[in-house]
Coordinates of C-alpha atoms and ligand atoms in Angstrom, one line a residue:
X1 CA 28.4 -3.5 -15.6
X2 CA 24.8 -4.6 -15.2
X3 CA 23.7 -7.8 -16.7
X4 CA 20.2 -6.3 -17.2
X5 CA 18.8 -4.4 -20.2
X6 CA 17.1 -1.9 -17.9
X7 CA 17.4 -0.5 -14.5
X8 CA 15.9 -2.7 -11.8
X9 CA 13.7 -0.6 -9.4
X10 CA 14.7 -1.0 -5.8
X11 CA 12.7 2.1 -4.9
X12 CA 9.5 1.6 -2.9
X13 CA 7.2 2.3 -5.8
X14 CA 6.8 2.0 -8.6
X15 CA 8.5 -1.3 -8.3
X16 CA 10.0 -3.7 -10.9
X17 CA 7.3 -5.3 -13.1
X18 CA 8.0 -8.7 -14.6
X19 CA 8.2 -8.8 -18.4
X20 CA 5.3 -11.2 -18.8
X21 CA 3.1 -8.9 -16.8
X22 CA 4.1 -5.9 -18.9
X23 CA 3.3 -8.0 -21.9
X24 CA -0.1 -8.9 -20.6
X25 CA -1.0 -5.3 -21.2
X26 CA -0.5 -5.5 -24.9
X27 CA -3.6 -7.5 -25.6
X28 CA -6.0 -5.9 -28.1
X29 CA -8.2 -3.4 -26.5
X30 CA -11.8 -4.3 -25.7
X31 CA -14.7 -1.9 -25.1
X32 CA -15.6 -1.4 -21.4
X33 CA -19.3 -2.0 -22.2
X34 CA -18.6 -5.3 -23.9
X35 CA -19.4 -8.8 -22.6
X36 CA -15.6 -9.5 -22.8
X37 CA -15.0 -6.7 -20.3
X38 CA -17.8 -7.8 -18.0
X39 CA -16.3 -11.3 -18.0
X40 CA -12.8 -9.9 -17.2
X41 CA -14.3 -7.8 -14.4
X42 CA -16.1 -10.7 -12.9
X43 CA -13.0 -12.9 -13.0
X44 CA -11.0 -10.1 -11.3
X45 CA -13.6 -9.7 -8.6
X46 CA -13.3 -13.4 -7.7
X47 CA -9.5 -13.4 -7.7
X48 CA -9.3 -10.1 -5.8
X49 CA -11.6 -11.3 -3.0
X50 CA -9.4 -14.3 -2.6
X51 CA -6.3 -12.2 -2.1
X52 CA -8.0 -9.5 0.0
X53 CA -9.4 -12.4 2.1
X54 CA -12.8 -10.8 2.0
X55 CA -16.4 -11.5 1.1
X56 CA -16.8 -7.8 0.3
X57 CA -16.7 -6.3 -3.2
X58 CA -13.4 -4.8 -4.4
X59 CA -13.5 -1.5 -6.3
X60 CA -11.2 -1.3 -9.2
X61 CA -10.6 2.4 -10.2
X62 CA -8.5 4.3 -12.7
X63 CA -6.4 6.5 -10.5
X64 CA -3.5 6.1 -8.2
X65 CA -4.0 5.2 -4.5
X66 CA -4.3 8.9 -3.6
X67 CA -7.7 8.9 -5.4
X68 CA -9.2 6.3 -3.2
X69 CA -7.8 8.1 -0.1
X70 CA -9.9 11.0 -1.2
X71 CA -12.8 8.7 -1.9
X72 CA -12.5 7.1 1.6
X73 CA -12.4 10.5 3.3
X74 CA -15.3 11.8 1.4
X75 CA -17.6 8.8 1.5
X76 CA -17.1 7.7 5.1
X77 CA -17.5 10.8 7.2
X78 CA -20.8 12.8 7.6
X79 CA -21.2 16.5 8.1
X80 CA -20.8 17.4 11.8
X81 CA -19.0 14.1 12.5
X82 CA -15.3 13.5 12.8
X83 CA -12.5 11.2 11.5
X84 CA -9.5 10.1 13.5
X85 CA -6.2 9.7 11.6
X86 CA -3.2 7.8 13.0
X87 CA -0.2 9.8 11.8
X88 CA 3.4 8.7 12.0
X89 CA 5.1 9.3 8.6
X90 CA 4.7 11.0 5.3
X91 CA 1.9 8.9 3.9
X92 CA -0.3 8.9 7.0
X93 CA 0.3 12.7 7.3
X94 CA -0.9 13.2 3.7
X95 CA -4.1 11.1 4.1
X96 CA -5.0 13.3 7.2
X97 CA -4.3 16.4 5.0
X98 CA -6.7 15.0 2.4
X99 CA -9.5 14.6 4.9
X100 CA -9.0 18.2 6.0
X101 CA -8.8 19.5 2.4
X102 CA -12.1 17.8 1.8
X103 CA -13.6 19.7 4.7
X104 CA -13.7 16.8 7.1
X105 CA -13.4 17.5 10.9
X106 CA -10.1 15.7 11.5
X107 CA -8.3 14.6 14.7
X108 CA -4.9 13.0 14.7
X109 CA -3.0 10.7 17.0
X110 CA 0.6 11.5 16.2
X111 CA 3.6 9.3 17.0
X112 CA 7.2 10.2 16.2
X113 CA 8.3 8.9 12.8
X114 CA 9.6 5.4 13.1
X115 CA 7.2 4.4 15.9
X116 CA 4.0 2.3 15.5
X117 CA 0.5 3.1 16.8
X118 CA -0.8 1.0 19.6
X119 CA -4.4 -0.3 20.2
X120 CA -4.3 1.5 23.6
X121 CA -3.9 4.9 21.9
X122 CA -6.9 4.2 19.8
X123 CA -8.9 2.9 22.7
X124 CA -8.2 6.0 24.6
X125 CA -9.2 8.3 21.8
X126 CA -12.4 6.4 21.1
X127 CA -13.5 6.4 24.7
X128 CA -13.4 10.2 24.7
X129 CA -15.0 11.1 21.4
X130 CA -17.2 9.5 18.8
X131 CA -15.8 9.2 15.3
X132 CA -17.4 8.2 12.0
X133 CA -14.1 6.6 11.0
X134 CA -10.6 5.7 12.1
X135 CA -7.9 5.8 9.3
X136 CA -4.6 4.1 9.6
X137 CA -1.7 3.3 7.3
X138 CA -0.8 -0.4 7.5
X139 CA 2.7 -0.1 6.1
X140 CA 4.1 3.4 6.4
X141 CA 6.4 3.4 3.4
X142 CA 8.4 6.4 4.5
X143 CA 9.5 5.0 7.8
X144 CA 9.3 1.3 7.2
X145 CA 6.8 0.7 10.1
X146 CA 4.0 -1.8 9.9
X147 CA 1.2 -0.9 12.3
X148 CA -0.7 -3.6 14.3
X149 CA -3.8 -3.5 12.1
X150 CA -5.5 -6.6 13.6
X151 CA -5.2 -5.4 17.2
X152 CA -6.4 -1.8 16.3
X153 CA -9.3 -3.4 14.4
X154 CA -10.4 -5.2 17.6
X155 CA -10.6 -1.8 19.4
X156 CA -12.5 -0.1 16.5
X157 CA -14.9 -3.0 16.3
X158 CA -16.2 -2.2 19.8
X159 CA -17.7 1.0 18.3
X160 CA -20.2 -0.2 15.6
X161 CA -20.7 3.3 14.2
X162 CA -17.0 3.8 13.6
X163 CA -15.7 2.6 10.2
X164 CA -12.2 1.1 10.1
X165 CA -10.2 2.4 7.1
X166 CA -6.8 1.0 6.2
X167 CA -4.3 2.1 3.6
X168 CA -2.3 -1.0 2.6
X169 CA -0.7 0.5 -0.5
X170 CA 2.7 -0.9 0.2
X171 CA 1.6 -3.8 2.4
X172 CA -1.1 -5.6 0.4
X173 CA 0.2 -8.8 -1.2
X174 CA 3.6 -8.3 0.6
X175 CA 2.7 -8.8 4.2
X176 CA -0.2 -10.4 6.1
X177 CA -3.5 -8.6 5.7
X178 CA -6.8 -10.3 6.4
X179 CA -9.6 -7.9 5.6
X180 CA -12.6 -9.8 7.1
X181 CA -10.9 -11.5 10.0
X182 CA -9.3 -8.2 11.0
X183 CA -12.7 -6.4 10.8
X184 CA -11.6 -3.8 8.2
X185 CA -14.4 -1.9 6.5
X186 CA -12.2 -0.4 3.8
X187 CA -8.7 -1.3 2.7
X188 CA -7.3 0.5 -0.2
X189 CA -4.2 -0.1 -2.3
X190 CA -2.4 0.9 -5.6
X191 CA -1.2 -1.2 -8.4
X192 CA 2.5 -0.1 -8.4
X193 CA 3.8 -1.2 -5.0
X194 CA 3.6 -4.7 -3.4
X195 CA 1.1 -5.8 -6.2
X196 CA 4.0 -5.2 -8.7
X197 CA 1.9 -3.9 -11.5
X198 CA 2.5 -0.6 -13.5
X199 CA 1.0 2.5 -11.8
X200 CA -2.5 3.8 -12.6
X201 CA -4.9 1.5 -10.9
X202 CA -6.3 1.8 -7.4
X203 CA -8.3 -1.0 -5.5
X204 CA -10.3 -1.1 -2.4
X205 CA -12.3 -3.8 -0.5
X206 CA -15.4 -2.1 0.7
X207 CA -17.9 -3.3 3.3
X208 CA -21.6 -2.9 3.3
X209 CA -21.3 -0.6 6.3
X210 CA -19.2 1.8 4.2
X211 CA -21.9 1.9 1.5
X212 CA -24.6 2.5 4.2
X213 CA -22.5 5.4 5.5
X214 CA -21.9 6.8 2.0
X215 CA -25.7 7.1 1.5
X216 CA -25.8 9.4 4.5
X217 CA -23.0 11.7 3.2
X218 CA -23.9 14.7 1.2
X219 CA -21.3 16.0 -1.4
X220 CA -19.5 12.7 -2.0
X221 CA -18.1 14.3 -5.2
X222 CA -18.3 12.7 -8.6
X223 CA -15.3 10.6 -9.6
X224 CA -15.0 8.8 -6.3
X225 CA -18.7 8.5 -5.4
X226 CA -18.9 5.0 -3.9
X227 CA -22.6 4.7 -4.5
X228 CA -22.1 5.2 -8.2
X229 CA -19.1 2.8 -8.3
X230 CA -21.1 0.2 -6.5
X231 CA -24.1 0.5 -8.9
X232 CA -21.7 -0.1 -11.9
X233 CA -19.8 -2.9 -10.1
X234 CA -23.1 -4.9 -9.7
X235 CA -23.2 -5.0 -13.5
X236 CA -19.5 -5.9 -13.7
X237 CA -18.7 -2.5 -14.9
X238 CA -17.2 0.9 -13.9
X239 CA -18.9 4.4 -14.1
X240 CA -16.1 5.8 -16.3
X241 CA -13.6 4.2 -18.6
X242 CA -11.3 1.9 -16.5
X243 CA -7.6 1.1 -17.1
X244 CA -8.3 -1.9 -19.2
X245 CA -4.7 -2.8 -20.0
X246 CA -3.8 -2.7 -16.3
X247 CA -6.7 -5.0 -15.7
X248 CA -5.3 -7.5 -18.2
X249 CA -2.0 -7.3 -16.3
X250 CA -3.8 -7.6 -12.9
X251 CA -5.4 -10.8 -14.0
X252 CA -2.1 -12.4 -15.0
X253 CA -0.4 -11.2 -11.8
X254 CA -3.3 -12.5 -9.6
X255 CA -3.0 -15.9 -11.3
X256 CA 0.8 -15.9 -10.5
X257 CA 0.1 -14.8 -6.9
X258 CA -2.5 -17.4 -6.3
X259 CA -0.2 -20.0 -7.7
X260 CA 2.7 -18.8 -5.4
X261 CA 0.2 -18.8 -2.5
X262 CA -0.5 -15.8 -0.3
X263 CA 1.3 -17.2 2.8
X264 CA 4.4 -18.2 0.8
X265 CA 4.5 -14.7 -0.7
X266 CA 4.3 -13.1 2.8
X267 CA 7.0 -15.5 3.9
X268 CA 9.3 -14.6 1.0
X269 CA 9.0 -10.9 2.0
X270 CA 9.6 -11.6 5.7
X271 CA 12.7 -13.5 4.8
X272 CA 14.0 -10.6 2.7
X273 CA 13.3 -8.2 5.6
X274 CA 15.5 -10.4 7.8
X275 CA 18.3 -10.5 5.2
X276 CA 18.1 -6.7 4.8
X277 CA 18.1 -5.9 8.5
X278 CA 21.0 -8.3 9.2
X279 CA 23.0 -6.7 6.4
X280 CA 22.3 -3.2 7.7
X281 CA 23.2 -4.0 11.3
X282 CA 26.3 -5.9 10.4
X283 CA 27.5 -2.9 8.3
X284 CA 27.1 -0.5 11.1
X285 CA 23.8 1.1 10.1
X286 CA 20.7 1.4 12.3
X287 CA 17.2 0.5 11.5
X288 CA 14.8 3.4 11.6
X289 CA 11.6 1.6 12.5
X290 CA 10.8 0.5 16.0
X291 CA 11.7 -3.1 16.7
X292 CA 8.8 -5.5 16.4
X293 CA 7.0 -3.3 13.8
X294 CA 9.5 -3.5 11.0
X295 CA 8.1 -3.8 7.5
X296 CA 8.4 -6.9 5.5
X297 CA 8.2 -4.9 2.2
X298 CA 10.5 -2.0 2.8
X299 CA 13.4 -1.4 5.1
X300 CA 14.2 2.1 6.1
X301 CA 17.9 2.2 7.0
X302 CA 19.0 4.7 9.6
X303 CA 22.1 6.5 8.1
X304 CA 22.7 8.8 11.0
X305 CA 25.5 6.8 12.5
X306 CA 27.4 6.0 9.3
X307 CA 26.3 9.0 7.3
X308 CA 27.2 7.7 3.9
X309 CA 26.7 10.0 0.9
X310 CA 23.3 8.7 -0.4
X311 CA 23.7 10.6 -3.7
X312 CA 27.0 8.9 -4.3
X313 CA 25.5 5.6 -3.3
X314 CA 22.6 6.0 -5.7
X315 CA 24.9 7.0 -8.5
X316 CA 27.2 4.0 -7.9
X317 CA 24.2 1.6 -7.8
X318 CA 22.7 3.1 -10.9
X319 CA 26.0 2.2 -12.7
X320 CA 25.5 -1.4 -11.9
X321 CA 21.8 -1.4 -12.9
X322 CA 19.8 -0.6 -9.7
X323 CA 17.6 2.4 -9.1
X324 CA 17.8 3.2 -5.4
X325 CA 15.9 5.4 -2.9
X326 CA 17.6 8.2 -1.0
X327 CA 15.0 8.6 1.9
X328 CA 11.7 10.4 1.9
X329 CA 10.4 13.7 3.2
X330 CA 11.9 15.0 6.4
X331 CA 14.2 11.9 6.7
X332 CA 15.7 12.1 3.3
X333 CA 19.5 11.4 3.5
X334 CA 19.3 10.6 7.2
X335 CA 17.8 7.4 5.9
X336 CA 17.5 5.5 2.7
X337 CA 15.2 2.7 1.9
X338 CA 15.5 -0.7 0.4
X339 CA 12.3 -1.9 -1.1
X340 CA 11.9 -5.7 -1.1
X341 CA 8.4 -5.8 -2.2
X342 CA 6.4 -7.2 -5.2
X343 CA 8.1 -9.9 -7.2
X344 CA 11.6 -9.3 -6.0
X345 CA 13.4 -12.6 -5.3
X346 CA 16.1 -13.2 -2.6
X347 CA 18.8 -13.6 -5.2
X348 CA 18.1 -10.1 -6.6
X349 CA 18.1 -8.7 -3.1
X350 CA 21.5 -10.3 -2.6
X351 CA 22.8 -8.7 -5.7
X352 CA 21.6 -5.3 -4.4
X353 CA 23.3 -5.9 -1.0
X354 CA 26.5 -7.0 -2.7
X355 CA 26.4 -3.9 -4.8
X356 CA 26.1 -1.8 -1.7
X357 CA 29.0 -3.6 -0.2
X358 CA 31.1 -2.7 -3.2
X359 CA 30.1 0.9 -2.8
X360 CA 31.0 0.9 0.9
X361 CA 34.4 -0.7 0.1
X362 CA 35.0 2.0 -2.6
X363 CA 34.5 4.8 0.1
X364 CA 37.0 3.2 2.6
Ligands
PLP1 C1 2.7 5.2 -2.4 C2 1.8 5.3 -1.2 C3 0.6 6.0 -1.3 C4 0.2 6.9 -2.5 O1 -0.2 6.0 -3.5 P1 -0.3 6.5 -5.0 O2 -0.7 5.3 -5.7 O3 1.1 7.0 -5.3 O4 -1.3 7.6 -5.0 C5 -0.3 6.0 -0.2 N1 0.1 5.3 0.9 C6 1.2 4.6 1.0 C7 1.5 3.9 2.3 C8 2.1 4.6 0.0 O5 3.2 3.9 0.1

């Protein structure tokens, strides 16, 4: 039986949250128009800039990441202009759908699931057509692919009118991401993935160019109007009531992350990727993501050769205290994913892999 008092989440979001971070949420509530809140907000800005590696402001919003997807699509693309989405998995597909649903003229560069996008593909598209924005998912959580964000950023930067928008929901704080060095205008994330906080808070580093663009966009909507969010941010505040408890937790988590060091944190996840891929290969599984682009925070295991019963696997693992993923979208069952993001440590990953070995032995 499990030595834990709860099920440890090995799913790629929400992920396991450490007890002291959960407890940081139980501080007494403060009013969001109080000085105490403005102080908290200012401290968070400082710490967030240090982990986003940016001089830009960081929006902190009460919504899941999906909200800021919508905000990015709405605020960054003018009427009569286009947005280019790089699509290669369930999440990149959904962001493109959100742009379309918000009435934006949307083109896509589609690659087969499991493949990465290349800078050459983007260079070709930008040479043929002008775009207000290029939108890409850093770490495609469904397929376990990490896109070459830096190299694509070099291409987009050749077109000064084109904003570079990056979803790093499951990459941020788990794998290398350098907002300013990589010339990213907007990078958005959610609290419940590699940040290892409870769900409910979205964040985005926003460049001046994004705000300049937003001013030229009609119908930015209300809840995700970047101009309004910026006006409040300048006063260390938010337009509507923010997720204050999550912000308490975020401060505690950022302190821990800064103490661990960003590069050590990235290295811990890279090491867990290596352990997980070695395990999968040596047990006769494949890896779904293209070699060279495999995610440091989630491994999508290709189950098509071995074809294990993923429901039985998840049931067995649940019995020993682990909540497992069974694959996502069109590759459910053909794949399953092991998330090694957030605050997971290598010894816990080893327990997960040992558990999977026990399951495999029980099916022999
Ligand atoms: C989970 C996820 C999202 C959606 O984020 P929510 O916070 O659930 O709205 C977007 N993009 C990626 C890459 C994700 O993994």
